[in-house]
Coordinates of C-alpha atoms in Angstrom, one line a residue:
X1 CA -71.7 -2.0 53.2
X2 CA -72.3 -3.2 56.9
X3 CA -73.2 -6.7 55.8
X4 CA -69.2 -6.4 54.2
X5 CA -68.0 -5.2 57.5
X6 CA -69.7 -8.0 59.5
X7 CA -68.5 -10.2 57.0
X8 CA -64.6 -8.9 56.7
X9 CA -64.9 -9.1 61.1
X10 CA -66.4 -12.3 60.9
X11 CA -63.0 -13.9 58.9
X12 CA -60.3 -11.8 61.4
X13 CA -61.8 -13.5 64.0
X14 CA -61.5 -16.8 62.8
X15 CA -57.9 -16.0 61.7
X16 CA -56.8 -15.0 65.4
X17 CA -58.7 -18.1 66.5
X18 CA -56.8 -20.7 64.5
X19 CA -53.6 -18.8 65.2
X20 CA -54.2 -18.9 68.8
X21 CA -55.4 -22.6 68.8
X22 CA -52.2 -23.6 67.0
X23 CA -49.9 -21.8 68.8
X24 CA -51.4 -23.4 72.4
X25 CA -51.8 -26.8 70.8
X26 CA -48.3 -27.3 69.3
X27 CA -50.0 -28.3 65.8
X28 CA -47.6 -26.1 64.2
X29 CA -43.7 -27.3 63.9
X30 CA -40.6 -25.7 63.4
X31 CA -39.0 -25.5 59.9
X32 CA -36.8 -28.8 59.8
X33 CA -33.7 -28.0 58.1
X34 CA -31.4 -31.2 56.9
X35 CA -28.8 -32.3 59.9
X36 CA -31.7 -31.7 62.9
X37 CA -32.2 -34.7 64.7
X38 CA -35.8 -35.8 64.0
X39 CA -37.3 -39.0 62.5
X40 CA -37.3 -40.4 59.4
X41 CA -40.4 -39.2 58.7
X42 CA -39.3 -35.8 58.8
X43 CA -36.4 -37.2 56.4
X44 CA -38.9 -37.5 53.9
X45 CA -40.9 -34.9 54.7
X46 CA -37.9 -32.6 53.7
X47 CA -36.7 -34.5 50.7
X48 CA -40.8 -34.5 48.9
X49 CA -40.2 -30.8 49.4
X50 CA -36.9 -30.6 48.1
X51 CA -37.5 -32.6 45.2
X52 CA -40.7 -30.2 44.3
X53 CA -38.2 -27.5 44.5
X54 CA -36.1 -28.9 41.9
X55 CA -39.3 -29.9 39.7
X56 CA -40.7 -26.7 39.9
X57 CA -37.2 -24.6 39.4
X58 CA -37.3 -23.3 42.5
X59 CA -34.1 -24.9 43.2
X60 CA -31.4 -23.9 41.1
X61 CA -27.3 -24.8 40.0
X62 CA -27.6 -27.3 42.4
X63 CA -24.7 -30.3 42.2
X64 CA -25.5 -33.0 44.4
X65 CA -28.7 -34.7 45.8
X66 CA -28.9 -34.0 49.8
X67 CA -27.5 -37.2 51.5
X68 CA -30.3 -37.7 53.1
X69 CA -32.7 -38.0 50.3
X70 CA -30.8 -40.7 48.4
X71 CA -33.6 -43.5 49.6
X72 CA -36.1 -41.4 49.3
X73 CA -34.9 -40.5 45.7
X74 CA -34.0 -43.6 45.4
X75 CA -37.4 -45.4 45.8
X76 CA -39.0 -42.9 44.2
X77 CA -37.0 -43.9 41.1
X78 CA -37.6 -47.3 41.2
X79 CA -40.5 -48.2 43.1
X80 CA -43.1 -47.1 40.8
X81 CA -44.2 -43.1 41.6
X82 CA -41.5 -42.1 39.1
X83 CA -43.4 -44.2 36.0
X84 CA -46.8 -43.0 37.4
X85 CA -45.3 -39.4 36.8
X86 CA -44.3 -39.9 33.8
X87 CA -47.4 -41.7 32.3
X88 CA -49.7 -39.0 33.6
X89 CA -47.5 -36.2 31.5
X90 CA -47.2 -38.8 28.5
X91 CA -51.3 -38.5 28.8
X92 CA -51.2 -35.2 28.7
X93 CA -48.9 -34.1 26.1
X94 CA -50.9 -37.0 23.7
X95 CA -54.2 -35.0 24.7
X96 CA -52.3 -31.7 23.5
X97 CA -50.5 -33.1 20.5
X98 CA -54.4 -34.8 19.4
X99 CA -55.8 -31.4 18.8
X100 CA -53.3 -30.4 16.6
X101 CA -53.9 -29.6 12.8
X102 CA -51.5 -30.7 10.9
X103 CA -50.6 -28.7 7.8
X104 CA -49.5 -30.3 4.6
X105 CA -46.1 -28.8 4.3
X106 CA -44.2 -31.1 6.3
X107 CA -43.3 -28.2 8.9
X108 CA -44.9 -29.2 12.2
X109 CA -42.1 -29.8 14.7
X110 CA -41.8 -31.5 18.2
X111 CA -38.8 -31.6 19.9
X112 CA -37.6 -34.2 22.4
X113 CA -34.4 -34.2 24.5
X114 CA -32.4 -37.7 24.8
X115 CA -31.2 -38.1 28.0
X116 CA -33.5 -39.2 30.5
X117 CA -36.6 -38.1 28.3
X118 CA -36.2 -40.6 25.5
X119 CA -33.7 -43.3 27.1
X120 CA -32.6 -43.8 30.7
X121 CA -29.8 -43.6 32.4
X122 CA -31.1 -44.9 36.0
X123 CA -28.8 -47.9 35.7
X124 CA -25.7 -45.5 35.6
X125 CA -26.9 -43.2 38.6
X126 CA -27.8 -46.2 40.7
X127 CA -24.1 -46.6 40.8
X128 CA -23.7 -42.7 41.9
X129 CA -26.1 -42.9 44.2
X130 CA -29.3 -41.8 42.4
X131 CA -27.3 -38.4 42.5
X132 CA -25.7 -38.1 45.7
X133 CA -22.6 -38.7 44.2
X134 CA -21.3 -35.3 42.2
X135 CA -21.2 -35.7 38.3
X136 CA -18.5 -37.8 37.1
X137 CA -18.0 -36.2 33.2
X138 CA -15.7 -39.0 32.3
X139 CA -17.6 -42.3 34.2
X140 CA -20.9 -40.8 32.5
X141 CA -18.7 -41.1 28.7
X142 CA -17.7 -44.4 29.6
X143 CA -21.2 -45.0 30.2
X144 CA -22.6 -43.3 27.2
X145 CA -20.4 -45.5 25.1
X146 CA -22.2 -48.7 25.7
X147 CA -24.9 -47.7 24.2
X148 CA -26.5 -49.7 26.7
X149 CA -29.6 -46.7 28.1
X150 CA -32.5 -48.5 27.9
X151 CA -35.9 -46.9 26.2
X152 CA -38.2 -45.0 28.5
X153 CA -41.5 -46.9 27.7
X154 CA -44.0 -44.1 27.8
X155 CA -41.4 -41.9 26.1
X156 CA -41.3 -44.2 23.2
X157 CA -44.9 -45.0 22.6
X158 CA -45.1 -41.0 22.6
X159 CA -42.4 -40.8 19.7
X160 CA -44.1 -43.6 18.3
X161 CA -47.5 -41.7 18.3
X162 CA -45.8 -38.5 17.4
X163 CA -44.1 -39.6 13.8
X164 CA -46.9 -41.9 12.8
X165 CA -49.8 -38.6 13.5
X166 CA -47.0 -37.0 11.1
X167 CA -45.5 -34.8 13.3
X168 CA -41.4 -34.4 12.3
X169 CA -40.0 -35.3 15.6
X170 CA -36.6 -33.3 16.2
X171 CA -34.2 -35.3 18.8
X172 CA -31.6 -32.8 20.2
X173 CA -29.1 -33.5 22.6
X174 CA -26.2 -31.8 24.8
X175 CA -24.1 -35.4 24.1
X176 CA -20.8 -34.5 21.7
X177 CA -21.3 -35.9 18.2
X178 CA -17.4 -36.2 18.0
X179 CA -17.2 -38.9 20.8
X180 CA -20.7 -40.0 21.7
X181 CA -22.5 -39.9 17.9
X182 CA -22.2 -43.3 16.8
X183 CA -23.0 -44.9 20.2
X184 CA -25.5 -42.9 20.7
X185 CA -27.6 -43.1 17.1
X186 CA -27.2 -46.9 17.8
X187 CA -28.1 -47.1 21.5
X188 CA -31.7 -45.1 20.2
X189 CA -32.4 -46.9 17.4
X190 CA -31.9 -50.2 19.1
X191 CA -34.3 -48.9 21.5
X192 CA -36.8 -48.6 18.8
X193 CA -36.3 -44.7 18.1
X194 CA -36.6 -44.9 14.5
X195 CA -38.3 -42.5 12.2
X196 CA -37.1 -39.2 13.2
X197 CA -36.7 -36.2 11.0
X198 CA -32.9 -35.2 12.7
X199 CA -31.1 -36.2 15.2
X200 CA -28.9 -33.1 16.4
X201 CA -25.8 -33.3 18.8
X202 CA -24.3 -31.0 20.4
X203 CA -20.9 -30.1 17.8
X204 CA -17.6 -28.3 18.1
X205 CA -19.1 -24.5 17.3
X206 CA -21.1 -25.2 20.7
X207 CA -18.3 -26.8 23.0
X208 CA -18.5 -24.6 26.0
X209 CA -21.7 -23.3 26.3
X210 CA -24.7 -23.8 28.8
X211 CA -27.3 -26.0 27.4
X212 CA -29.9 -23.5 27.3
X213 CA -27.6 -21.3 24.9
X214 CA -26.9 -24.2 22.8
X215 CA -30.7 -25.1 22.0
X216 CA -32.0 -21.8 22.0
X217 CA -29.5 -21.3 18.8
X218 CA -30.6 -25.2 17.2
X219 CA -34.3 -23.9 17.8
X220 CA -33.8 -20.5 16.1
X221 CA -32.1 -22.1 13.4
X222 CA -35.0 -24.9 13.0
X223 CA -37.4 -21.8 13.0
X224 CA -35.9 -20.0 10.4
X225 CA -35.7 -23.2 8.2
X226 CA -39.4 -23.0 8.4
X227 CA -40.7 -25.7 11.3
X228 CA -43.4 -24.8 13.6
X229 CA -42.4 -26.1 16.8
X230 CA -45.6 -27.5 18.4
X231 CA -43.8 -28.9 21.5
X232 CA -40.9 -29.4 23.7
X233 CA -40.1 -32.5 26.3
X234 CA -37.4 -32.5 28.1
X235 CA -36.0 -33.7 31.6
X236 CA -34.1 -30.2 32.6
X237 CA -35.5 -26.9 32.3
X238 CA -32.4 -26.0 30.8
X239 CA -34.2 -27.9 27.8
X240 CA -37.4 -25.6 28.3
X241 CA -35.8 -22.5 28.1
X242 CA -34.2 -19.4 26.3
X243 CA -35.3 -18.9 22.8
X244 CA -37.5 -20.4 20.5
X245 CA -39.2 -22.6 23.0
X246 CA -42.2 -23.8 21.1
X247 CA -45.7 -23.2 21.3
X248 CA -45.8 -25.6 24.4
X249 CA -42.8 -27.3 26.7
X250 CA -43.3 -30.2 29.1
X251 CA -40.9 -31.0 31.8
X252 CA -40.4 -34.9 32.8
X253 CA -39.7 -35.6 36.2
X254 CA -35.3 -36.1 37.1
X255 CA -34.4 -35.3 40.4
X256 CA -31.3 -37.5 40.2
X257 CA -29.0 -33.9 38.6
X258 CA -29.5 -30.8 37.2
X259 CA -28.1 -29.4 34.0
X260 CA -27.2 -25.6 33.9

């Protein structure tokens, strides 16, 4: 008990000590909010932080990146870290997905969003300033309609690995089938997407409603039909959540907007 005691006094003492030290050194700065005059270095500082917020949910309904993160966001995009990122959580869902047991039924699901999970759409939000710009419902349809996203690489070599290990790969989407079907079936299977069980869009009985009320009810329908839905990829959490989730969800990095 007194070895406890000399023990529990031993790690206050340190505690004030560190305190006091970094209090009469400076070593400890002010919370930098966005509009302070600092460096650049605090620039970034702030935007890592902010986009590990939005990562990790902690960040919510928000419309716009900060104006000051669009270079950071920006090179983290396109100058490599973002592709890193997504290659190390490619690894590890194909780790997960390996010690699977497969049943012979024909039942064992995985489900993988579209947008920005199984084709980009960088090109289109390098024009809108890697999300700086608010969302632009129309100039994203005109978009859409080219048909023009290319493949995320280590997303397809993941679907790829997926179907031929005999998993039925479920692609669900927010995009309208009305207006955005067509363009969009063709954009993917250009891209090399081909071999999936379904390819679901989002129809007229679901016009309205938030994306995680709209998959929650395609999941629970996909359950009742019998699937057992192994996993879940997605770029938004609103992809990851409500209902039915699966028996394991992974998020893909997109810090370019969120989807409610």
């Amino acid at each position: 008990m007194i070895r406890a005691m000399v023990h529990r006094v031993r790690e206050v003492f340190i505690y004030l000590f560190l305190a006091v030290f970094y209090k009469a050194t400076g070593t400890v700065k002010p919370y930098w909010r966005p509009g302070s005059s600092l460096s650049p270095d605090n620039d970034r500082a702030y935007c890592l932080s902010w986009r590990l917020g939005v990562e990790t949910n902690n960040v919510r309904a928000w419309r716009t990146v900060p104006s000051e993160c669009k270079e950071y966001i920006e090179n983290y995009m396109t100058r490599g870290q973002y592709y890193r990122d997504l290659n190390f959580i490619t690894n590890q869902i194909s780790r997960y997905a390996d010690e699977i047991a497969l049943s012979n039924d024909g039942m064992d699901a995985w489900i993988l969003d579209i947008d920005d999970t199984c084709i980009s759409n960088i090109i289109y939000y390098r024009g809108k300033r890697y999300g700086c710009d608010p969302y632009d419902p129309l100039g994203f349809k005109a978009w859409a309609m080219k048909g023009e996203c290319p493949a995320i690489p280590f997303m397809l070599g993941l679907f790829d690995r997926l179907v031929q290990s005999g998993f039925k790969v479920i692609l669900l989407t927010g995009r309208d089938e009305e207006t955005l079907g067509q363009a969009t079936t063709n954009n993917l299977h250009s891209q090399g997407f081909i071999g999936y069980e379904r390819l679901i869009f989002r129809t007229t009985a679901y016009k309205g409603q938030k994306a995680v009320t709209f998959k929650s009810e395609i999941r629970k329908q996909l359950v009742e039909e019998g699937y057992r839905i192994w996993g879940n990829v997605g770029d938004q959490w609103s992809d990851l959540q409500g209902e039915f989730t699966g028996n394991r969800t992974f998020k893909l990095p997109n810090p370019m907007y969120f989807v409610p």
